Amino acid sequence: MNDTGILFVNKTTLTPIKSTIHCQWLVVGSAHQRIVVKFDYILIPIPIEEYLTGGCRRASVNLWTPGLENEKVELCGDRRHVRIGGVGQTLMVELRINDLKLDTNFLMHYELIPIERKCFFFLSIQLLFIFLEALSTPSYLSNPSFLSTEKYAECGLTSINGYKYSRRVSSRIVGGRQVIPHSHPWQVLLYNYGKFCGATVLNSNWIVTAAHCVNGTDPKYLLAEFGIHDRYTVEPSRVTRMIKRIVIYPSYNGKSTRWIHDIALLQLSESLIFSPYIRSICISSSQDFVRHGDRTLVTGWGETQGTGNFRYLREVEVPIQSYDECGLQNTSWSTTLCAGLCKNSTCDACQGDSGGPMVILRNGHWHLVGLISWGFSCAGLGVYTKISYYTDWITKTVYH
């Protein structure tokens, strides 16, 4: 009534239903309204251990803007007073129960609120849904007690103390796995309208990404977020910055030259304050810093081709391949690296990972050696912008 409503579901294990439950409700407003949703409670009793490894597979309440189904927000567990602010005139609410043994209860209020002034809204689900309460990283995953007291200005250090982070990666973000929360503090999530890319922190004022992520874009339409593990959660560590200036490498010419020189520097509107969750990466000017056979890490929130839930930051280990193994014609190997083709053929970056970092551990510090650029397919060979070729240009742009 009067642009408000209530949705109440109470399913117990005694309900005599023999098949999967799948229900959908569509909330529709006008172009001059935005949708605000508040859950008094959501009770889908999935243990936190199961949630961290498998998400809400057995049952969930899902929300998305029609047309962006791949970016849906998925809720389960025991949640109280969850408030979600949506932008736009339609919102899909879905209940899906695959395990009928689970009790499922939730009480949701929705309200259509007039938009009183013109605002620019980024058309991606990450910003459409702003979690104002609850759903933060579990306390035992972000407890400051295990964070070191290092000087955060030092590059290439992760603040995970007492953990051998240079561990062997056993599973092969396609074929990868969820990272230890906040173990890649240089990772950036970059929004450009309804698309997103990765980026990397160079210092408190500059980040680096792939040129194809920002080419032809006005800086005012870009937004960078830092200190994130779960894209759908407002974690206490999360920091947002607008972009002041875009500097694309002068020789970049897009697809016509197979994305050679696919690199851009972005100046932030306001300086970052480094913390255990936000730190810079190291870079090296040495052309032979990585060699054939070296195993590097790439990270991102991109499509996982069914190998995992891409709401969380994921990592995968990819081996550097020789130029003969890559077999690419008309590609400048002074400016690019080739990596991938693991034993099970499921280790690669994918859509949404573009611009993100390829890093390697050297002398106890993580160094940026490549940027995710392009590839033949997800879970195949990947081509990466070779950072060492651009070190002088980066230094002159960022520090002068």
Coordinates of C-alpha atoms in Angstrom, one line a residue:
M1 CA 0.0 0.0 0.0
N2 CA 1.2 3.5 -0.9
D3 CA 4.6 2.2 -2.3
T4 CA 5.3 -0.1 0.6
G5 CA 4.9 -3.8 1.1
I6 CA 5.8 -6.9 3.2
L7 CA 7.0 -10.3 2.0
F8 CA 6.9 -13.1 4.6
V9 CA 8.0 -16.7 4.1
N10 CA 7.9 -19.4 6.7
K11 CA 8.8 -22.9 5.4
T12 CA 9.4 -25.6 7.9
T13 CA 10.7 -29.2 7.5
L14 CA 7.2 -30.4 8.0
T15 CA 6.0 -28.9 4.8
P16 CA 4.9 -31.8 2.5
I17 CA 6.7 -30.7 -0.6
K18 CA 8.6 -33.2 -2.7
S19 CA 10.6 -31.0 -5.1
T20 CA 12.9 -28.0 -5.2
I21 CA 11.2 -24.7 -4.2
H22 CA 11.7 -21.8 -6.5
C23 CA 9.7 -18.6 -6.1
Q24 CA 10.2 -15.1 -7.5
W25 CA 8.6 -11.7 -6.7
L26 CA 9.2 -8.5 -8.8
V27 CA 9.1 -5.1 -7.1
V28 CA 8.4 -2.4 -9.7
G29 CA 8.5 1.4 -9.2
S30 CA 8.8 4.4 -11.5
A31 CA 11.8 6.0 -13.1
H32 CA 11.7 8.6 -10.3
Q33 CA 11.9 6.1 -7.5
R34 CA 14.5 3.9 -5.9
I35 CA 13.8 0.7 -4.0
V36 CA 14.8 0.2 -0.4
V37 CA 14.6 -3.3 1.2
K38 CA 14.9 -4.2 4.8
F39 CA 14.9 -7.7 6.2
D40 CA 13.9 -8.0 9.8
Y41 CA 15.5 -11.4 9.7
I42 CA 16.6 -14.1 7.4
L43 CA 16.9 -17.6 8.9
I44 CA 18.4 -20.2 6.6
P45 CA 20.6 -22.3 8.9
I46 CA 23.7 -22.9 6.9
P47 CA 26.9 -23.2 9.0
I48 CA 29.6 -20.5 8.5
E49 CA 32.1 -23.1 7.5
E50 CA 29.9 -24.3 4.7
Y51 CA 29.1 -20.8 3.6
L52 CA 32.7 -19.8 3.3
T53 CA 33.5 -22.8 1.1
G54 CA 30.3 -23.3 -0.9
G55 CA 28.2 -20.3 -0.4
C56 CA 24.4 -20.6 -0.2
R57 CA 24.0 -23.7 -2.4
R58 CA 21.4 -25.5 -0.4
A59 CA 19.0 -22.5 0.0
S60 CA 19.2 -18.7 -0.4
V61 CA 17.3 -15.5 -0.9
N62 CA 18.6 -13.7 -4.0
L63 CA 18.1 -10.1 -5.2
W64 CA 19.1 -8.5 -8.5
T65 CA 18.2 -5.9 -11.0
P66 CA 16.6 -7.6 -14.1
G67 CA 19.3 -7.7 -16.8
L68 CA 22.1 -8.2 -14.3
E69 CA 21.2 -11.7 -13.2
N70 CA 24.9 -12.7 -13.1
E71 CA 25.5 -10.1 -10.4
K72 CA 22.8 -11.2 -7.9
V73 CA 23.2 -10.7 -4.2
E74 CA 22.9 -14.1 -2.4
L75 CA 21.8 -14.2 1.3
C76 CA 21.6 -17.2 3.7
G77 CA 22.5 -18.0 7.3
D78 CA 21.1 -16.2 10.3
R79 CA 20.9 -12.4 9.4
R80 CA 19.1 -9.7 11.4
H81 CA 18.2 -6.1 10.4
V82 CA 19.7 -6.2 6.9
R83 CA 19.0 -3.0 5.0
I84 CA 19.7 -2.9 1.2
G85 CA 19.4 0.3 -0.8
G86 CA 18.6 -0.2 -4.5
V87 CA 18.8 2.2 -7.4
G88 CA 16.4 1.7 -10.3
Q89 CA 12.7 0.9 -10.8
T90 CA 12.8 -2.9 -10.7
L91 CA 14.1 -5.4 -8.2
M92 CA 13.7 -9.2 -8.4
V93 CA 13.5 -11.2 -5.1
E94 CA 14.0 -14.9 -5.4
L95 CA 13.7 -17.8 -3.0
R96 CA 15.5 -21.0 -4.0
I97 CA 15.5 -24.1 -1.7
N98 CA 17.4 -27.1 -3.0
D99 CA 17.6 -28.9 0.4
L100 CA 14.0 -29.3 1.6
K101 CA 15.2 -30.4 5.0
L102 CA 16.2 -26.8 5.8
D103 CA 13.8 -24.5 7.6
T104 CA 13.6 -21.2 5.8
N105 CA 12.1 -18.0 7.2
F106 CA 12.4 -14.4 6.3
L107 CA 10.5 -11.2 6.8
M108 CA 11.1 -8.4 4.3
H109 CA 9.8 -4.9 4.0
Y110 CA 10.2 -2.9 0.8
E111 CA 9.6 0.8 0.1
L112 CA 9.6 2.9 -3.1
I113 CA 11.3 6.2 -2.2
P114 CA 11.1 9.3 -4.5
I115 CA 14.4 10.5 -6.0
E116 CA 14.4 14.2 -5.1
R117 CA 17.5 15.3 -6.9
K118 CA 19.5 14.2 -9.9
C119 CA 22.4 11.9 -9.0
F120 CA 24.8 9.8 -11.1
F121 CA 24.4 6.2 -10.3
F122 CA 26.8 3.5 -11.4
L123 CA 24.8 0.8 -13.1
S124 CA 26.4 -2.3 -11.5
I125 CA 24.9 -4.5 -8.8
Q126 CA 27.9 -3.8 -6.5
L127 CA 26.7 -0.2 -6.2
L128 CA 23.0 -0.9 -6.7
F129 CA 23.1 -2.9 -3.5
I130 CA 24.8 -1.1 -0.6
F131 CA 24.8 -3.1 2.6
L132 CA 24.3 -0.7 5.4
E133 CA 24.2 -3.2 8.2
A134 CA 25.2 -6.8 8.9
L135 CA 26.8 -9.2 6.3
S136 CA 30.3 -8.1 7.1
T137 CA 33.3 -10.4 7.0
P138 CA 33.1 -12.8 9.9
S139 CA 35.1 -11.3 12.9
Y140 CA 37.4 -14.3 13.1
L141 CA 38.5 -13.6 9.5
S142 CA 39.3 -9.9 10.0
N143 CA 40.3 -9.8 13.7
P144 CA 43.1 -7.2 14.1
S145 CA 44.7 -9.5 16.6
F146 CA 46.4 -11.4 13.9
L147 CA 47.5 -8.4 11.9
S148 CA 51.1 -7.3 12.1
T149 CA 52.3 -3.9 13.1
E150 CA 54.5 -3.4 10.0
K151 CA 54.9 0.0 8.5
Y152 CA 52.1 -0.1 6.0
A153 CA 53.9 2.2 3.6
E154 CA 56.4 -0.5 2.7
C155 CA 55.4 -2.1 -0.6
G156 CA 54.6 -5.7 -1.4
L157 CA 53.8 -6.9 2.1
T158 CA 50.7 -8.7 3.2
S159 CA 49.5 -8.3 6.8
I160 CA 48.7 -11.9 7.3
N161 CA 51.0 -12.8 10.2
G162 CA 52.1 -16.3 11.0
Y163 CA 50.8 -17.8 7.8
K164 CA 53.1 -19.1 5.0
Y165 CA 51.4 -17.2 2.3
S166 CA 53.9 -18.2 -0.4
R167 CA 52.3 -21.6 -0.1
R168 CA 51.8 -24.1 -2.9
V169 CA 48.5 -23.5 -4.7
S170 CA 47.0 -26.9 -5.2
S171 CA 43.9 -26.1 -7.1
R172 CA 44.1 -24.2 -10.2
I173 CA 39.3 -16.6 -11.4
V174 CA 39.0 -20.2 -13.2
G175 CA 40.1 -23.2 -11.3
G176 CA 41.4 -21.0 -8.4
R177 CA 40.2 -20.5 -4.9
Q178 CA 39.0 -17.9 -2.5
V179 CA 41.9 -15.9 -1.1
I180 CA 42.6 -15.4 2.6
P181 CA 40.6 -12.3 3.3
H182 CA 42.7 -9.1 2.8
S183 CA 45.8 -11.0 1.9
H184 CA 46.1 -9.0 -1.4
P185 CA 45.8 -5.4 0.0
W186 CA 46.9 -3.8 -3.3
Q187 CA 43.9 -5.3 -5.1
V188 CA 41.4 -2.7 -6.4
L189 CA 37.9 -3.1 -7.7
L190 CA 37.3 -0.6 -10.5
Y191 CA 33.8 0.3 -11.7
N192 CA 33.0 1.8 -15.1
Y193 CA 29.2 2.0 -15.5
G194 CA 27.8 -1.6 -15.5
K195 CA 31.2 -3.1 -16.0
F196 CA 34.0 -3.7 -13.6
C197 CA 37.8 -4.4 -13.8
G198 CA 40.7 -5.0 -11.5
A199 CA 43.5 -2.6 -10.7
T200 CA 46.5 -2.4 -8.4
V201 CA 47.7 0.2 -5.9
L202 CA 51.0 1.8 -6.8
N203 CA 51.1 4.5 -4.1
S204 CA 48.7 6.5 -2.1
N205 CA 47.6 8.6 -5.1
W206 CA 47.9 6.3 -8.2
I207 CA 46.6 2.9 -9.3
V208 CA 47.3 1.0 -12.5
T209 CA 44.9 -1.0 -14.7
A210 CA 44.5 -2.2 -18.3
A211 CA 44.0 0.6 -20.9
H212 CA 41.0 -1.3 -22.4
C213 CA 39.2 -0.9 -19.1
V214 CA 39.1 2.9 -19.2
N215 CA 39.9 3.9 -22.8
G216 CA 37.3 6.5 -23.9
T217 CA 35.9 6.9 -20.4
D218 CA 35.4 10.2 -18.6
P219 CA 37.2 10.0 -15.2
K220 CA 34.0 11.2 -13.4
Y221 CA 32.3 7.9 -14.4
L222 CA 34.9 5.7 -12.7
L223 CA 35.0 4.6 -9.1
A224 CA 37.7 2.6 -7.3
E225 CA 37.2 0.6 -4.1
F226 CA 39.9 -0.8 -1.8
G227 CA 40.1 -3.1 1.1
I228 CA 37.5 -5.5 -0.3
H229 CA 37.1 -9.3 0.0
D230 CA 33.4 -9.8 -0.5
R231 CA 32.0 -7.5 -3.2
Y232 CA 28.5 -7.6 -1.8
T233 CA 29.4 -6.6 1.7
V234 CA 30.3 -3.2 3.3
E235 CA 33.3 -4.4 5.3
P236 CA 34.8 -2.0 7.8
S237 CA 37.9 -1.9 5.7
R238 CA 36.2 -0.8 2.5
V239 CA 37.3 2.6 1.1
T240 CA 36.0 4.4 -2.0
R241 CA 37.8 6.9 -4.2
M242 CA 36.7 8.8 -7.4
I243 CA 39.2 9.1 -10.2
K244 CA 40.8 12.5 -11.0
R245 CA 42.8 11.7 -14.1
I246 CA 43.3 8.9 -16.6
V247 CA 46.7 8.5 -18.3
I248 CA 46.8 5.9 -21.0
Y249 CA 50.1 4.8 -22.5
P250 CA 50.6 7.0 -25.6
S251 CA 51.1 4.1 -28.0
Y252 CA 48.0 2.1 -27.0
N253 CA 45.8 1.5 -30.0
G254 CA 43.3 -1.1 -28.8
K255 CA 42.2 -4.2 -30.6
S256 CA 43.8 -3.2 -33.9
T257 CA 47.2 -3.9 -32.5
R258 CA 46.1 -6.9 -30.3
W259 CA 46.0 -4.7 -27.2
I260 CA 49.7 -4.0 -27.2
H261 CA 50.6 -1.4 -24.5
D262 CA 47.4 -2.3 -22.6
I263 CA 48.2 -0.2 -19.5
A264 CA 46.7 3.0 -17.9
L265 CA 47.5 5.0 -14.8
L266 CA 44.6 6.5 -12.7
Q267 CA 45.1 9.3 -10.3
L268 CA 42.8 9.3 -7.3
S269 CA 40.7 12.2 -6.2
E270 CA 42.0 11.8 -2.7
S271 CA 45.0 10.2 -1.2
L272 CA 44.7 6.7 0.4
I273 CA 45.6 6.0 4.0
F274 CA 47.5 2.8 4.1
S275 CA 46.4 0.1 6.6
P276 CA 46.6 -3.7 7.0
Y277 CA 43.8 -3.8 4.3
I278 CA 45.2 -1.3 1.8
R279 CA 48.8 -1.3 0.7
S280 CA 50.9 -0.7 -2.4
I281 CA 52.6 -3.3 -4.6
C282 CA 56.3 -3.3 -5.5
I283 CA 57.4 -3.0 -9.1
S284 CA 60.8 -3.9 -10.7
S285 CA 62.6 -2.5 -13.7
S286 CA 64.4 -5.7 -14.4
Q287 CA 63.4 -7.1 -17.8
D288 CA 64.2 -10.7 -16.7
F289 CA 62.4 -10.5 -13.4
V290 CA 60.2 -13.4 -14.5
R291 CA 61.3 -16.3 -16.6
H292 CA 59.7 -19.3 -18.4
G293 CA 58.4 -21.7 -15.8
D294 CA 58.0 -19.1 -13.0
R295 CA 54.6 -19.5 -11.2
T296 CA 52.8 -16.2 -10.6
L297 CA 49.5 -15.4 -8.9
V298 CA 46.7 -13.5 -10.6
T299 CA 43.6 -12.3 -8.6
G300 CA 40.2 -10.9 -9.3
W301 CA 36.4 -11.1 -8.9
G302 CA 35.8 -12.1 -12.5
E303 CA 33.7 -14.9 -14.0
T304 CA 34.7 -18.3 -12.7
Q305 CA 33.1 -20.5 -15.3
G306 CA 31.4 -22.6 -12.6
T307 CA 34.5 -23.2 -10.6
G308 CA 33.6 -21.0 -7.7
N309 CA 31.5 -18.0 -6.4
F310 CA 32.9 -14.8 -7.8
R311 CA 31.5 -12.5 -5.1
Y312 CA 34.7 -13.2 -3.2
L313 CA 38.2 -12.3 -4.3
R314 CA 39.9 -15.3 -5.8
E315 CA 43.4 -16.3 -6.8
V316 CA 44.9 -18.7 -9.2
E317 CA 48.5 -19.7 -9.9
V318 CA 49.5 -19.5 -13.5
P319 CA 52.9 -20.6 -15.0
I320 CA 54.8 -18.3 -17.3
Q321 CA 55.0 -19.9 -20.8
S322 CA 57.7 -19.6 -23.4
Y323 CA 57.0 -17.7 -26.6
D324 CA 57.1 -20.9 -28.6
E325 CA 54.5 -22.5 -26.3
C326 CA 52.2 -19.5 -26.7
G327 CA 52.5 -19.6 -30.5
L328 CA 51.2 -16.0 -30.9
Q329 CA 52.0 -14.2 -34.1
N330 CA 52.5 -10.4 -34.4
T331 CA 52.8 -10.1 -30.6
S332 CA 55.5 -8.0 -29.0
W333 CA 57.1 -10.1 -26.3
S334 CA 59.1 -7.2 -25.0
T335 CA 55.8 -5.7 -23.8
T336 CA 53.7 -8.8 -22.9
L337 CA 53.9 -12.1 -20.9
C338 CA 52.1 -15.3 -21.7
A339 CA 50.8 -17.6 -18.9
G340 CA 48.4 -20.4 -18.3
L341 CA 47.8 -23.9 -19.7
C342 CA 48.0 -25.8 -16.4
K343 CA 47.8 -29.6 -16.2
N344 CA 44.1 -29.7 -15.9
S345 CA 43.6 -26.7 -18.3
T346 CA 41.5 -24.8 -15.7
C347 CA 43.7 -22.0 -14.5
D348 CA 43.2 -18.6 -16.0
A349 CA 41.8 -15.1 -15.6
C350 CA 38.4 -14.4 -17.1
Q351 CA 35.9 -11.6 -17.8
G352 CA 35.9 -9.0 -15.0
D353 CA 39.5 -9.8 -14.0
S354 CA 40.9 -7.5 -16.7
G355 CA 43.4 -4.9 -15.5
G356 CA 44.0 -6.9 -12.3
P357 CA 47.5 -7.8 -11.0
M358 CA 49.8 -10.7 -11.8
V359 CA 52.3 -10.9 -8.9
I360 CA 55.3 -12.9 -7.8
L361 CA 57.0 -13.2 -4.5
R362 CA 60.7 -12.1 -4.5
N363 CA 62.8 -11.7 -1.3
G364 CA 59.8 -11.6 0.9
H365 CA 58.0 -8.9 -1.1
W366 CA 55.2 -9.3 -3.7
H367 CA 56.0 -7.6 -7.0
L368 CA 53.7 -6.6 -9.8
V369 CA 55.0 -8.2 -13.0
G370 CA 51.9 -8.2 -15.2
L371 CA 48.3 -6.9 -15.8
I372 CA 45.5 -9.1 -16.9
S373 CA 44.9 -8.1 -20.6
W374 CA 43.4 -10.7 -22.9
G375 CA 43.3 -14.4 -23.8
F376 CA 42.0 -17.0 -26.2
S377 CA 39.3 -18.2 -23.7
C378 CA 38.8 -18.5 -20.0
A379 CA 40.9 -21.5 -18.8
G380 CA 43.3 -21.2 -21.7
L381 CA 46.4 -19.1 -22.5
G382 CA 46.3 -15.6 -21.1
V383 CA 48.3 -12.6 -22.3
Y384 CA 49.5 -10.0 -19.7
T385 CA 50.9 -6.6 -20.0
K386 CA 54.6 -6.8 -18.9
I387 CA 55.1 -4.2 -16.2
S388 CA 58.9 -4.1 -16.4
Y389 CA 58.7 -2.6 -19.9
Y390 CA 56.7 0.4 -18.6
T391 CA 58.5 1.1 -15.3
D392 CA 60.2 4.3 -16.5
W393 CA 56.9 5.6 -17.8
I394 CA 55.1 4.7 -14.6
T395 CA 57.8 6.4 -12.5
K396 CA 57.8 9.6 -14.6
T397 CA 54.0 9.8 -14.6
V398 CA 53.4 9.0 -10.9
Y399 CA 56.3 10.8 -9.2
H400 CA 56.9 13.8 -11.4

